């Protein structure tokens, strides 16, 4: 029997969907009233505040659109390509997708032990992308397998013997796990990873004695639109999520701001044409702020003086607050929003096996433009135990450039040509550099882009005074 609250939420969602589109009004900030200007600025704040929650919502909805429901598993039988549209994904190992809901009772996530060197790793998250714990071979169970019991705050009901119990503050939880593939993503290893994935179980605690049959969906090659679309429609998505989720104490001020804009819990969402016009301008402005904050403002520490490379994560914040950006005396949702524009998922324990750097502009401070041509020279003998890679991402979506099959170059690729001194020139542009096709990454005309440099097994020398990455150079066509 569904609860009244559940039925009410369904009614709200249906009513929201039923609102017919209307011709948008024009909004001119310079000629707006005091109330309209206030609404505009609050709407920008709301979109930034909601970014980690929107990441989860679009992640969940994209999986649902491809047949992956709560407690199901979506997996990639091969390495994902550009169709996996989420923030700065990796393309060296496939992803394993899952989400669940504890609103109607605790849920068990059961991970199998590693087999023959093949294991899984990742982090269980709540809907705001706050980590519950790292799991799998690099997490709590150390690859031995475990049952993770996820319960609401203050839960004092039935438990599961030998299960690892975690309080989850939100209704929804999720994880994007990855397999460990010694020797790389060979056909044999991918098959073994798929077999291990199909031993994962997710089920309600109430059915622990006889768990239902799992549903596994191969999402390889399917369109996964997981990147939040930052237009005026984002406020409808925010309305949907605040009606599906619990309101955390920290967010009550923002809930008041949302209510002032007609975004209320348990009430239908029906913005006027004038309000929608404000939303249509506020959401793209929020996105531009997050782009600027992440890539240019300095909240991500610069790696080297005079260079445009910065670290992946805004500091301080990630380690001290476990990715919530809730400090003792304030709550930095601006830095948090910028972070979750650029990444998806977080970790409980920030490891040292991989190091990331971001670059989005030239030495002169110009955004990287997919219509132009650039060259980046990677130094010889980069201090890493394993390998380095350079990956291109769209600046607006922070995901793979669309319809581009090759998004990365790494130091293990046989087709990559080295210079006489061991350095590697990497070319970027809409068309290949003649004779340098193996060293070329295609960009999209009219789209800004940025780079992530990944260092697998970074050595101490990477952080010393004798090593720096070069800035990217604008070159002739």
PDB file of N, CA and C in Angstrom, residues 24-69:
ATOM      1  N   UNK A  24       7.180  32.134 -24.218  1.00  0.00           N
ATOM      2  CA  UNK A  24       7.984  32.786 -23.193  1.00  0.00           C
ATOM      3  C   UNK A  24       7.959  34.296 -23.367  1.00  0.00           C
ATOM      4  N   UNK A  25       7.925  34.988 -22.236  1.00  0.00           N
ATOM      5  CA  UNK A  25       8.040  36.444 -22.254  1.00  0.00           C
ATOM      6  C   UNK A  25       9.509  36.824 -22.349  1.00  0.00           C
ATOM      7  N   UNK A  26       9.775  38.080 -22.603  1.00  0.00           N
ATOM      8  CA  UNK A  26      11.140  38.588 -22.639  1.00  0.00           C
ATOM      9  C   UNK A  26      11.514  39.140 -21.270  1.00  0.00           C
ATOM     10  N   UNK A  27      12.758  38.895 -20.858  1.00  0.00           N
ATOM     11  CA  UNK A  27      13.242  39.445 -19.595  1.00  0.00           C
ATOM     12  C   UNK A  27      14.450  40.311 -19.878  1.00  0.00           C
ATOM     13  N   UNK A  28      14.391  41.551 -19.448  1.00  0.00           N
ATOM     14  CA  UNK A  28      15.484  42.504 -19.622  1.00  0.00           C
ATOM     15  C   UNK A  28      15.939  42.941 -18.240  1.00  0.00           C
ATOM     16  N   UNK A  29      17.100  42.457 -17.823  1.00  0.00           N
ATOM     17  CA  UNK A  29      17.583  42.751 -16.477  1.00  0.00           C
ATOM     18  C   UNK A  29      17.737  44.254 -16.252  1.00  0.00           C
ATOM     19  N   UNK A  30      18.130  44.978 -17.279  1.00  0.00           N
ATOM     20  CA  UNK A  30      18.358  46.420 -17.121  1.00  0.00           C
ATOM     21  C   UNK A  30      17.071  47.192 -16.866  1.00  0.00           C
ATOM     22  N   UNK A  31      15.951  46.647 -17.312  1.00  0.00           N
ATOM     23  CA  UNK A  31      14.672  47.335 -17.133  1.00  0.00           C
ATOM     24  C   UNK A  31      13.731  46.561 -16.216  1.00  0.00           C
ATOM     25  N   UNK A  32      14.286  45.629 -15.446  1.00  0.00           N
ATOM     26  CA  UNK A  32      13.461  44.795 -14.574  1.00  0.00           C
ATOM     27  C   UNK A  32      13.119  45.526 -13.286  1.00  0.00           C
ATOM     28  N   UNK A  33      12.034  45.081 -12.661  1.00  0.00           N
ATOM     29  CA  UNK A  33      11.649  45.627 -11.363  1.00  0.00           C
ATOM     30  C   UNK A  33      12.575  45.085 -10.284  1.00  0.00           C
ATOM     31  N   UNK A  34      12.506  45.685  -9.104  1.00  0.00           N
ATOM     32  CA  UNK A  34      13.322  45.216  -7.981  1.00  0.00           C
ATOM     33  C   UNK A  34      13.037  43.751  -7.691  1.00  0.00           C
ATOM     34  N   UNK A  35      11.772  43.364  -7.693  1.00  0.00           N
ATOM     35  CA  UNK A  35      11.399  41.982  -7.407  1.00  0.00           C
ATOM     36  C   UNK A  35      11.922  41.040  -8.487  1.00  0.00           C
ATOM     37  N   UNK A  36      11.847  41.455  -9.738  1.00  0.00           N
ATOM     38  CA  UNK A  36      12.342  40.615 -10.827  1.00  0.00           C
ATOM     39  C   UNK A  36      13.859  40.436 -10.748  1.00  0.00           C
ATOM     40  N   UNK A  37      14.555  41.501 -10.411  1.00  0.00           N
ATOM     41  CA  UNK A  37      16.015  41.388 -10.275  1.00  0.00           C
ATOM     42  C   UNK A  37      16.384  40.452  -9.130  1.00  0.00           C
ATOM     43  N   UNK A  38      15.649  40.563  -8.016  1.00  0.00           N
ATOM     44  CA  UNK A  38      15.901  39.665  -6.888  1.00  0.00           C
ATOM     45  C   UNK A  38      15.642  38.215  -7.289  1.00  0.00           C
ATOM     46  N   UNK A  39      14.548  37.975  -8.001  1.00  0.00           N
ATOM     47  CA  UNK A  39      14.226  36.618  -8.446  1.00  0.00           C
ATOM     48  C   UNK A  39      15.306  36.072  -9.370  1.00  0.00           C
ATOM     49  N   UNK A  40      15.794  36.907 -10.263  1.00  0.00           N
ATOM     50  CA  UNK A  40      16.850  36.496 -11.192  1.00  0.00           C
ATOM     51  C   UNK A  40      18.095  36.038 -10.437  1.00  0.00           C
ATOM     52  N   UNK A  41      18.534  36.822  -9.475  1.00  0.00           N
ATOM     53  CA  UNK A  41      19.746  36.472  -8.735  1.00  0.00           C
ATOM     54  C   UNK A  41      19.519  35.254  -7.840  1.00  0.00           C
ATOM     55  N   UNK A  42      18.329  35.144  -7.267  1.00  0.00           N
ATOM     56  CA  UNK A  42      18.028  33.949  -6.469  1.00  0.00           C
ATOM     57  C   UNK A  42      17.989  32.704  -7.346  1.00  0.00           C
ATOM     58  N   UNK A  43      17.483  32.846  -8.548  1.00  0.00           N
ATOM     59  CA  UNK A  43      17.427  31.698  -9.457  1.00  0.00           C
ATOM     60  C   UNK A  43      18.830  31.235  -9.831  1.00  0.00           C
ATOM     61  N   UNK A  44      19.753  32.169 -10.016  1.00  0.00           N
ATOM     62  CA  UNK A  44      21.147  31.789 -10.274  1.00  0.00           C
ATOM     63  C   UNK A  44      21.694  31.008  -9.082  1.00  0.00           C
ATOM     64  N   UNK A  45      21.485  31.534  -7.883  1.00  0.00           N
ATOM     65  CA  UNK A  45      21.951  30.847  -6.678  1.00  0.00           C
ATOM     66  C   UNK A  45      21.347  29.454  -6.567  1.00  0.00           C
ATOM     67  N   UNK A  46      20.053  29.343  -6.861  1.00  0.00           N
ATOM     68  CA  UNK A  46      19.369  28.054  -6.722  1.00  0.00           C
ATOM     69  C   UNK A  46      19.967  27.002  -7.650  1.00  0.00           C
ATOM     70  N   UNK A  47      20.280  27.389  -8.880  1.00  0.00           N
ATOM     71  CA  UNK A  47      20.854  26.434  -9.828  1.00  0.00           C
ATOM     72  C   UNK A  47      22.241  25.978  -9.388  1.00  0.00           C
ATOM     73  N   UNK A  48      23.027  26.904  -8.841  1.00  0.00           N
ATOM     74  CA  UNK A  48      24.360  26.540  -8.342  1.00  0.00           C
ATOM     75  C   UNK A  48      24.235  25.627  -7.127  1.00  0.00           C
ATOM     76  N   UNK A  49      23.350  25.985  -6.210  1.00  0.00           N
ATOM     77  CA  UNK A  49      23.111  25.175  -5.005  1.00  0.00           C
ATOM     78  C   UNK A  49      22.701  23.749  -5.362  1.00  0.00           C
ATOM     79  N   UNK A  50      21.873  23.603  -6.378  1.00  0.00           N
ATOM     80  CA  UNK A  50      21.287  22.299  -6.706  1.00  0.00           C
ATOM     81  C   UNK A  50      22.182  21.424  -7.568  1.00  0.00           C
ATOM     82  N   UNK A  51      23.349  21.884  -7.971  1.00  0.00           N
ATOM     83  CA  UNK A  51      24.133  21.170  -8.979  1.00  0.00           C
ATOM     84  C   UNK A  51      24.424  19.716  -8.609  1.00  0.00           C
ATOM     85  N   UNK A  52      24.895  19.392  -7.402  1.00  0.00           N
ATOM     86  CA  UNK A  52      25.142  17.970  -7.119  1.00  0.00           C
ATOM     87  C   UNK A  52      23.873  17.131  -7.145  1.00  0.00           C
ATOM     88  N   UNK A  53      22.758  17.705  -6.713  1.00  0.00           N
ATOM     89  CA  UNK A  53      21.483  16.990  -6.746  1.00  0.00           C
ATOM     90  C   UNK A  53      21.020  16.782  -8.182  1.00  0.00           C
ATOM     91  N   UNK A  54      21.240  17.781  -9.032  1.00  0.00           N
ATOM     92  CA  UNK A  54      20.867  17.652 -10.444  1.00  0.00           C
ATOM     93  C   UNK A  54      21.731  16.607 -11.142  1.00  0.00           C
ATOM     94  N   UNK A  55      23.000  16.544 -10.783  1.00  0.00           N
ATOM     95  CA  UNK A  55      23.851  15.487 -11.332  1.00  0.00           C
ATOM     96  C   UNK A  55      23.241  14.119 -11.072  1.00  0.00           C
ATOM     97  N   UNK A  56      22.807  13.898  -9.821  1.00  0.00           N
ATOM     98  CA  UNK A  56      22.187  12.613  -9.518  1.00  0.00           C
ATOM     99  C   UNK A  56      20.904  12.423 -10.311  1.00  0.00           C
ATOM    100  N   UNK A  57      20.057  13.443 -10.361  1.00  0.00           N
ATOM    101  CA  UNK A  57      18.765  13.287 -11.035  1.00  0.00           C
ATOM    102  C   UNK A  57      18.938  12.919 -12.504  1.00  0.00           C
ATOM    103  N   UNK A  58      19.822  13.627 -13.201  1.00  0.00           N
ATOM    104  CA  UNK A  58      20.016  13.324 -14.614  1.00  0.00           C
ATOM    105  C   UNK A  58      20.685  11.959 -14.799  1.00  0.00           C
ATOM    106  N   UNK A  59      21.553  11.595 -13.872  1.00  0.00           N
ATOM    107  CA  UNK A  59      22.158  10.252 -13.881  1.00  0.00           C
ATOM    108  C   UNK A  59      21.060   9.192 -13.770  1.00  0.00           C
ATOM    109  N   UNK A  60      20.204   9.352 -12.766  1.00  0.00           N
ATOM    110  CA  UNK A  60      19.114   8.394 -12.548  1.00  0.00           C
ATOM    111  C   UNK A  60      18.156   8.353 -13.728  1.00  0.00           C
ATOM    112  N   UNK A  61      17.761   9.533 -14.215  1.00  0.00           N
ATOM    113  CA  UNK A  61      16.782   9.584 -15.292  1.00  0.00           C
ATOM    114  C   UNK A  61      17.326   8.972 -16.577  1.00  0.00           C
ATOM    115  N   UNK A  62      18.616   9.196 -16.857  1.00  0.00           N
ATOM    116  CA  UNK A  62      19.210   8.611 -18.060  1.00  0.00           C
ATOM    117  C   UNK A  62      19.236   7.093 -17.967  1.00  0.00           C
ATOM    118  N   UNK A  63      19.546   6.578 -16.787  1.00  0.00           N
ATOM    119  CA  UNK A  63      19.506   5.125 -16.605  1.00  0.00           C
ATOM    120  C   UNK A  63      18.086   4.603 -16.768  1.00  0.00           C
ATOM    121  N   UNK A  64      17.119   5.291 -16.152  1.00  0.00           N
ATOM    122  CA  UNK A  64      15.723   4.860 -16.254  1.00  0.00           C
ATOM    123  C   UNK A  64      15.253   4.870 -17.706  1.00  0.00           C
ATOM    124  N   UNK A  65      15.683   5.872 -18.468  1.00  0.00           N
ATOM    125  CA  UNK A  65      15.313   5.945 -19.883  1.00  0.00           C
ATOM    126  C   UNK A  65      15.857   4.766 -20.673  1.00  0.00           C
ATOM    127  N   UNK A  66      16.889   4.121 -20.152  1.00  0.00           N
ATOM    128  CA  UNK A  66      17.485   2.961 -20.818  1.00  0.00           C
ATOM    129  C   UNK A  66      17.175   1.650 -20.098  1.00  0.00           C
ATOM    130  N   UNK A  67      16.116   1.665 -19.284  1.00  0.00           N
ATOM    131  CA  UNK A  67      15.625   0.435 -18.681  1.00  0.00           C
ATOM    132  C   UNK A  67      16.265   0.035 -17.380  1.00  0.00           C
ATOM    133  N   UNK A  68      17.054   0.934 -16.766  1.00  0.00           N
ATOM    134  CA  UNK A  68      17.712   0.627 -15.492  1.00  0.00           C
ATOM    135  C   UNK A  68      16.945   1.339 -14.384  1.00  0.00           C
ATOM    136  N   UNK A  69      16.198   0.576 -13.596  1.00  0.00           N
ATOM    137  CA  UNK A  69      15.397   1.144 -12.529  1.00  0.00           C
ATOM    138  C   UNK A  69      16.086   1.042 -11.186  1.00  0.00           C
TER     139      UNK A  69
END
